[in-house]
mmCIF file of C-alpha atoms and ligand atoms in Angstrom:
data_model
loop_
_atom_site.group_PDB
_atom_site.id
_atom_site.type_symbol
_atom_site.label_atom_id
_atom_site.label_comp_id
_atom_site.label_asym_id
_atom_site.label_seq_id
_atom_site.Cartn_x
_atom_site.Cartn_y
_atom_site.Cartn_z
ATOM 1 C CA MET A 23 120.875 95.506 96.821
ATOM 2 C CA ILE A 24 118.918 95.682 100.091
ATOM 3 C CA GLU A 25 119.536 99.419 100.079
ATOM 4 C CA THR A 26 118.087 99.786 96.555
ATOM 5 C CA ILE A 27 115.020 97.760 97.609
ATOM 6 C CA ILE A 28 114.464 100.095 100.562
ATOM 7 C CA VAL A 29 114.858 103.135 98.282
ATOM 8 C CA ALA A 30 112.341 101.578 95.864
ATOM 9 C CA ILE A 31 109.816 101.112 98.688
ATOM 10 C CA TRP A 32 110.464 104.696 99.828
ATOM 11 C CA LEU A 33 109.756 106.052 96.336
ATOM 12 C CA MET A 34 106.554 104.039 96.019
ATOM 13 C CA LEU A 35 105.234 104.380 99.580
ATOM 14 C CA PRO A 36 102.491 106.958 98.806
ATOM 15 C CA ALA A 37 101.294 104.607 96.045
ATOM 16 C CA TYR A 38 101.583 101.491 98.207
ATOM 17 C CA ILE A 39 99.673 103.010 101.113
ATOM 18 C CA SER A 40 96.732 104.293 99.050
ATOM 19 C CA ASN A 41 95.284 100.852 98.268
ATOM 20 C CA PRO A 42 95.073 99.467 101.821
ATOM 21 C CA LEU A 43 93.681 102.814 103.018
ATOM 22 C CA ALA A 44 90.997 102.668 100.320
ATOM 23 C CA ALA A 45 90.125 99.171 101.514
ATOM 24 C CA LEU A 46 90.137 100.289 105.160
ATOM 25 C CA PHE A 47 88.011 103.420 104.720
ATOM 26 C CA GLY A 48 86.156 102.605 101.502
ATOM 27 C CA GLY A 49 82.451 101.932 101.200
ATOM 28 C CA GLY A 50 79.342 103.951 100.549
ATOM 29 C CA LYS A 51 78.512 105.482 97.200
ATOM 30 C CA PRO A 52 80.220 103.731 94.288
ATOM 31 C CA ILE A 53 82.109 105.979 91.832
ATOM 32 C CA ASP A 54 80.034 104.658 88.908
ATOM 33 C CA CYS A 55 76.846 105.497 90.886
ATOM 34 C CA GLY A 56 75.559 102.018 90.139
ATOM 35 C CA ILE A 57 75.258 102.546 86.390
ATOM 36 C CA ASN A 58 75.931 99.913 83.759
ATOM 37 C CA PHE A 59 78.097 100.103 80.662
ATOM 38 C CA LYS A 60 76.527 99.302 77.286
ATOM 39 C CA ASP A 61 77.491 95.632 77.749
ATOM 40 C CA GLY A 62 74.986 95.496 80.623
ATOM 41 C CA ARG A 63 77.700 95.064 83.252
ATOM 42 C CA ARG A 64 78.655 97.627 85.866
ATOM 43 C CA LEU A 65 80.937 100.418 84.744
ATOM 44 C CA LEU A 66 83.361 99.881 87.660
ATOM 45 C CA GLY A 67 81.469 97.948 90.328
ATOM 46 C CA ASP A 68 80.767 98.366 94.039
ATOM 47 C CA GLY A 69 84.457 97.856 94.913
ATOM 48 C CA LYS A 70 85.349 101.388 93.736
ATOM 49 C CA THR A 71 83.852 104.045 96.002
ATOM 50 C CA TYR A 72 84.281 107.809 96.442
ATOM 51 C CA ARG A 73 85.261 107.327 100.064
ATOM 52 C CA GLY A 74 87.961 104.792 99.157
ATOM 53 C CA LEU A 75 89.324 107.080 96.448
ATOM 54 C CA LEU A 76 89.350 110.159 98.686
ATOM 55 C CA PHE A 77 90.841 108.517 101.796
ATOM 56 C CA GLY A 78 93.375 106.614 99.680
ATOM 57 C CA ILE A 79 94.630 109.738 97.924
ATOM 58 C CA ILE A 80 94.673 111.859 101.080
ATOM 59 C CA GLY A 81 96.328 109.047 103.065
ATOM 60 C CA GLY A 82 99.055 108.714 100.437
ATOM 61 C CA LEU A 83 99.550 112.474 100.499
ATOM 62 C CA VAL A 84 99.891 112.502 104.297
ATOM 63 C CA VAL A 85 102.407 109.641 104.219
ATOM 64 C CA GLY A 86 104.444 111.364 101.489
ATOM 65 C CA ILE A 87 104.500 114.635 103.446
ATOM 66 C CA ILE A 88 105.601 112.767 106.600
ATOM 67 C CA GLN A 89 108.391 111.127 104.544
ATOM 68 C CA MET A 90 109.564 114.574 103.436
ATOM 69 C CA ILE A 91 109.402 116.082 106.929
ATOM 70 C CA PHE A 92 111.514 113.287 108.379
ATOM 71 C CA ILE A 93 113.695 112.530 105.357
ATOM 72 C CA SER A 94 116.968 113.543 106.992
ATOM 73 C CA ASN A 95 116.140 111.778 110.274
ATOM 74 C CA ILE A 96 115.239 108.559 108.471
ATOM 75 C CA SER A 97 118.268 108.860 106.175
ATOM 76 C CA ASN A 98 120.549 109.227 109.208
ATOM 77 C CA LEU A 99 118.856 106.425 111.097
ATOM 78 C CA LEU A 100 119.093 103.887 108.264
ATOM 79 C CA GLN A 101 122.322 105.312 106.781
ATOM 80 C CA ILE A 102 120.650 105.434 103.365
ATOM 81 C CA SER A 103 120.340 108.566 101.274
ATOM 82 C CA PHE A 104 116.672 108.702 100.312
ATOM 83 C CA PRO A 105 115.518 110.566 97.204
ATOM 84 C CA PRO A 106 113.234 113.538 97.950
ATOM 85 C CA PHE A 107 109.777 114.060 96.476
ATOM 86 C CA SER A 108 111.012 117.276 94.956
ATOM 87 C CA HIS A 109 112.661 118.619 91.865
ATOM 88 C CA PRO A 110 113.355 122.156 90.616
ATOM 89 C CA SER A 111 110.579 121.744 88.039
ATOM 90 C CA SER A 112 108.079 119.520 89.879
ATOM 91 C CA SER A 113 106.148 120.466 93.027
ATOM 92 C CA THR A 114 106.297 118.123 96.015
ATOM 93 C CA ILE A 115 102.517 117.968 96.431
ATOM 94 C CA ILE A 116 102.019 117.115 92.750
ATOM 95 C CA ILE A 117 104.711 114.418 92.947
ATOM 96 C CA ILE A 118 103.060 112.749 95.939
ATOM 97 C CA LEU A 119 99.543 113.148 94.511
ATOM 98 C CA SER A 120 100.705 111.594 91.221
ATOM 99 C CA LEU A 121 101.878 108.535 93.139
ATOM 100 C CA SER A 122 98.842 108.066 95.389
ATOM 101 C CA GLY A 123 96.207 109.297 92.932
ATOM 102 C CA GLY A 124 97.832 107.493 90.014
ATOM 103 C CA ALA A 125 97.796 104.261 92.013
ATOM 104 C CA LEU A 126 94.054 104.498 92.698
ATOM 105 C CA PHE A 127 93.211 105.582 89.165
ATOM 106 C CA GLY A 128 95.231 102.626 87.887
ATOM 107 C CA ASP A 129 93.198 100.393 90.181
ATOM 108 C CA MET A 130 89.991 101.985 88.881
ATOM 109 C CA PHE A 131 90.960 101.498 85.224
ATOM 110 C CA LYS A 132 91.704 97.884 86.019
ATOM 111 C CA SER A 133 88.213 97.461 87.464
ATOM 112 C CA PHE A 134 86.732 98.963 84.304
ATOM 113 C CA PHE A 135 88.530 96.335 82.200
ATOM 114 C CA LYS A 136 87.749 93.553 84.668
ATOM 115 C CA ARG A 137 84.030 94.328 84.335
ATOM 116 C CA ARG A 138 84.306 94.408 80.516
ATOM 117 C CA MET A 139 85.963 90.989 80.618
ATOM 118 C CA GLY A 140 83.164 89.662 82.801
ATOM 119 C CA PHE A 141 85.096 89.398 86.081
ATOM 120 C CA LYS A 142 82.860 89.859 89.114
ATOM 121 C CA ARG A 143 83.766 92.373 91.798
ATOM 122 C CA GLY A 144 86.614 90.981 93.883
ATOM 123 C CA GLN A 145 87.319 88.129 91.478
ATOM 124 C CA SER A 146 91.062 87.554 91.153
ATOM 125 C CA PHE A 147 92.885 88.760 88.039
ATOM 126 C CA PRO A 148 96.447 87.571 88.738
ATOM 127 C CA ILE A 149 99.367 89.928 88.067
ATOM 128 C CA VAL A 150 97.008 92.702 86.905
ATOM 129 C CA ASP A 151 95.507 92.993 90.436
ATOM 130 C CA GLN A 152 99.065 93.183 91.805
ATOM 131 C CA LEU A 153 100.509 95.741 89.381
ATOM 132 C CA ASP A 154 97.616 98.050 88.412
ATOM 133 C CA PHE A 155 98.514 100.611 91.070
ATOM 134 C CA VAL A 156 102.226 100.554 90.145
ATOM 135 C CA ILE A 157 101.531 101.200 86.463
ATOM 136 C CA GLY A 158 98.953 103.873 87.377
ATOM 137 C CA ALA A 159 101.423 105.685 89.644
ATOM 138 C CA TRP A 160 104.157 105.551 86.990
ATOM 139 C CA ILE A 161 101.915 106.819 84.211
ATOM 140 C CA ALA A 162 100.696 109.711 86.392
ATOM 141 C CA ALA A 163 104.268 110.566 87.454
ATOM 142 C CA PHE A 164 105.435 110.359 83.850
ATOM 143 C CA ILE A 165 102.686 112.729 82.756
ATOM 144 C CA PHE A 166 102.652 115.230 85.620
ATOM 145 C CA VAL A 167 106.155 115.195 87.150
ATOM 146 C CA ARG A 168 108.299 113.722 84.393
ATOM 147 C CA PRO A 169 111.638 115.392 85.345
ATOM 148 C CA TRP A 170 111.394 114.010 88.878
ATOM 149 C CA PHE A 171 110.280 110.583 87.643
ATOM 150 C CA MET A 172 113.110 110.346 85.088
ATOM 151 C CA MET A 173 115.638 111.397 87.687
ATOM 152 C CA TYR A 174 114.949 108.641 90.215
ATOM 153 C CA PHE A 175 113.252 105.759 88.371
ATOM 154 C CA ASN A 176 116.164 104.101 86.615
ATOM 155 C CA THR A 177 115.983 100.618 85.112
ATOM 156 C CA LYS A 178 117.225 98.944 88.282
ATOM 157 C CA ILE A 179 114.620 100.675 90.469
ATOM 158 C CA ILE A 180 111.848 99.890 87.937
ATOM 159 C CA LEU A 181 112.763 96.189 87.840
ATOM 160 C CA ILE A 182 112.955 95.976 91.628
ATOM 161 C CA ILE A 183 109.547 97.659 91.977
ATOM 162 C CA LEU A 184 107.993 95.269 89.422
ATOM 163 C CA PHE A 185 109.387 92.363 91.421
ATOM 164 C CA ILE A 186 108.604 93.468 94.989
ATOM 165 C CA SER A 187 105.202 95.152 94.444
ATOM 166 C CA PRO A 188 103.209 91.949 93.866
ATOM 167 C CA ILE A 189 104.831 90.431 96.958
ATOM 168 C CA ILE A 190 104.085 93.491 99.107
ATOM 169 C CA HIS A 191 100.553 93.663 97.696
ATOM 170 C CA LEU A 192 99.867 90.008 98.534
ATOM 171 C CA VAL A 193 101.325 90.231 102.046
ATOM 172 C CA VAL A 194 99.314 93.392 102.823
ATOM 173 C CA ASN A 195 96.119 91.896 101.384
ATOM 174 C CA ILE A 196 96.469 88.620 103.266
ATOM 175 C CA PHE A 197 96.923 90.681 106.429
ATOM 176 C CA GLY A 198 93.880 92.804 105.493
ATOM 177 C CA PHE A 199 91.900 89.616 104.919
ATOM 178 C CA LEU A 200 92.941 88.160 108.281
ATOM 179 C CA ILE A 201 91.936 91.288 110.196
ATOM 180 C CA GLY A 202 88.646 91.397 108.273
ATOM 181 C CA VAL A 203 89.195 94.564 106.212
ATOM 182 C CA LYS A 204 89.296 92.729 102.881
ATOM 183 C CA LYS A 205 86.787 90.192 101.608
ATOM 184 C CA GLU A 206 89.402 88.292 99.587
ATOM 185 C CA PRO A 207 93.075 87.684 100.335
ATOM 186 C CA TRP A 208 94.203 89.242 96.981
HETATM 187 N N1 CTP B 9 87.969 100.386 97.664
HETATM 188 C C1 CTP B 9 87.116 101.483 97.588
HETATM 189 N N2 CTP B 9 87.339 102.469 96.673
HETATM 190 C C2 CTP B 9 88.391 102.386 95.812
HETATM 191 C C3 CTP B 9 89.263 101.278 95.862
HETATM 192 C C4 CTP B 9 89.015 100.284 96.807
HETATM 193 O O1 CTP B 9 86.168 101.587 98.357
HETATM 194 N N3 CTP B 9 88.580 103.392 94.930
HETATM 195 C C5 CTP B 9 87.705 99.359 98.692
HETATM 196 C C6 CTP B 9 86.484 98.477 98.341
HETATM 197 O O2 CTP B 9 85.824 98.171 99.527
HETATM 198 C C7 CTP B 9 87.141 97.229 97.744
HETATM 199 C C8 CTP B 9 88.401 97.116 98.559
HETATM 200 O O3 CTP B 9 88.807 98.472 98.790
HETATM 201 O O4 CTP B 9 86.336 96.084 97.844
HETATM 202 C C9 CTP B 9 89.505 96.344 97.881
HETATM 203 O O5 CTP B 9 89.889 96.949 96.673
HETATM 204 P P1 CTP B 9 90.104 96.107 95.353
HETATM 205 O O6 CTP B 9 90.696 94.789 95.641
HETATM 206 O O7 CTP B 9 90.827 97.000 94.405
HETATM 207 O O8 CTP B 9 88.601 95.947 94.803
HETATM 208 P P2 CTP B 9 87.720 94.645 94.527
HETATM 209 O O9 CTP B 9 86.606 94.620 95.511
HETATM 210 O O10 CTP B 9 88.597 93.473 94.396
HETATM 211 O O11 CTP B 9 87.054 94.994 93.117
HETATM 212 P P3 CTP B 9 87.572 94.731 91.642
HETATM 213 O O12 CTP B 9 87.110 93.369 91.242
HETATM 214 O O13 CTP B 9 86.901 95.821 90.877
HETATM 215 O O14 CTP B 9 89.061 94.867 91.628
HETATM 216 MG MG1 MG B 10 90.534 92.964 94.494
#
């Protein structure tokens, strides 16, 4: 069980890391360039910036590449056989980018719907705030690297990820809030 949880975290790490990095390095020009949707509310809001998107995706990519470079060392160290970000029909870079980019695009889509529902920037939207990046990463992986995704994301892994992601997200965000990177602890 513990081993499957660690494998689940391993598989999702590029997605998990992209959000905190976006929060850490984000700021500056918002992706929606300040424009409003036809309902008079912001398209995405000031919480979604180009810098956050770029640093989040690149950070996730770097982490995924580091995982692949050290996969056998880490496997030996923890005595766990970790799945690679590779597959005969899916490129490693595309796999990692699907996870980190998908996570941030999921987060961006969520902001679009939050604004449509009248939520202010940063206002809590329980469960959705905690799973947007997971669903985004899965959809991107399903679209772009389906053979790899189908090979490693079995029902057990999916259920574990759905259970642990909100917990990891909350712990990381509370930490981010305490060190002053995030404005809200969610
Ligand atoms: N961030 C960013 N660019 C992104 C995603 C996040 O700059 N593409 C930064 C922003 O500074 C944001 C912080 O990370 O405030 C936390 O992200 P998140 O909680 O997703 O945004 P919120 O500010 O809560 O906005 P929303 O209500 O739209 O979710
Ligand atoms: Mg938020």
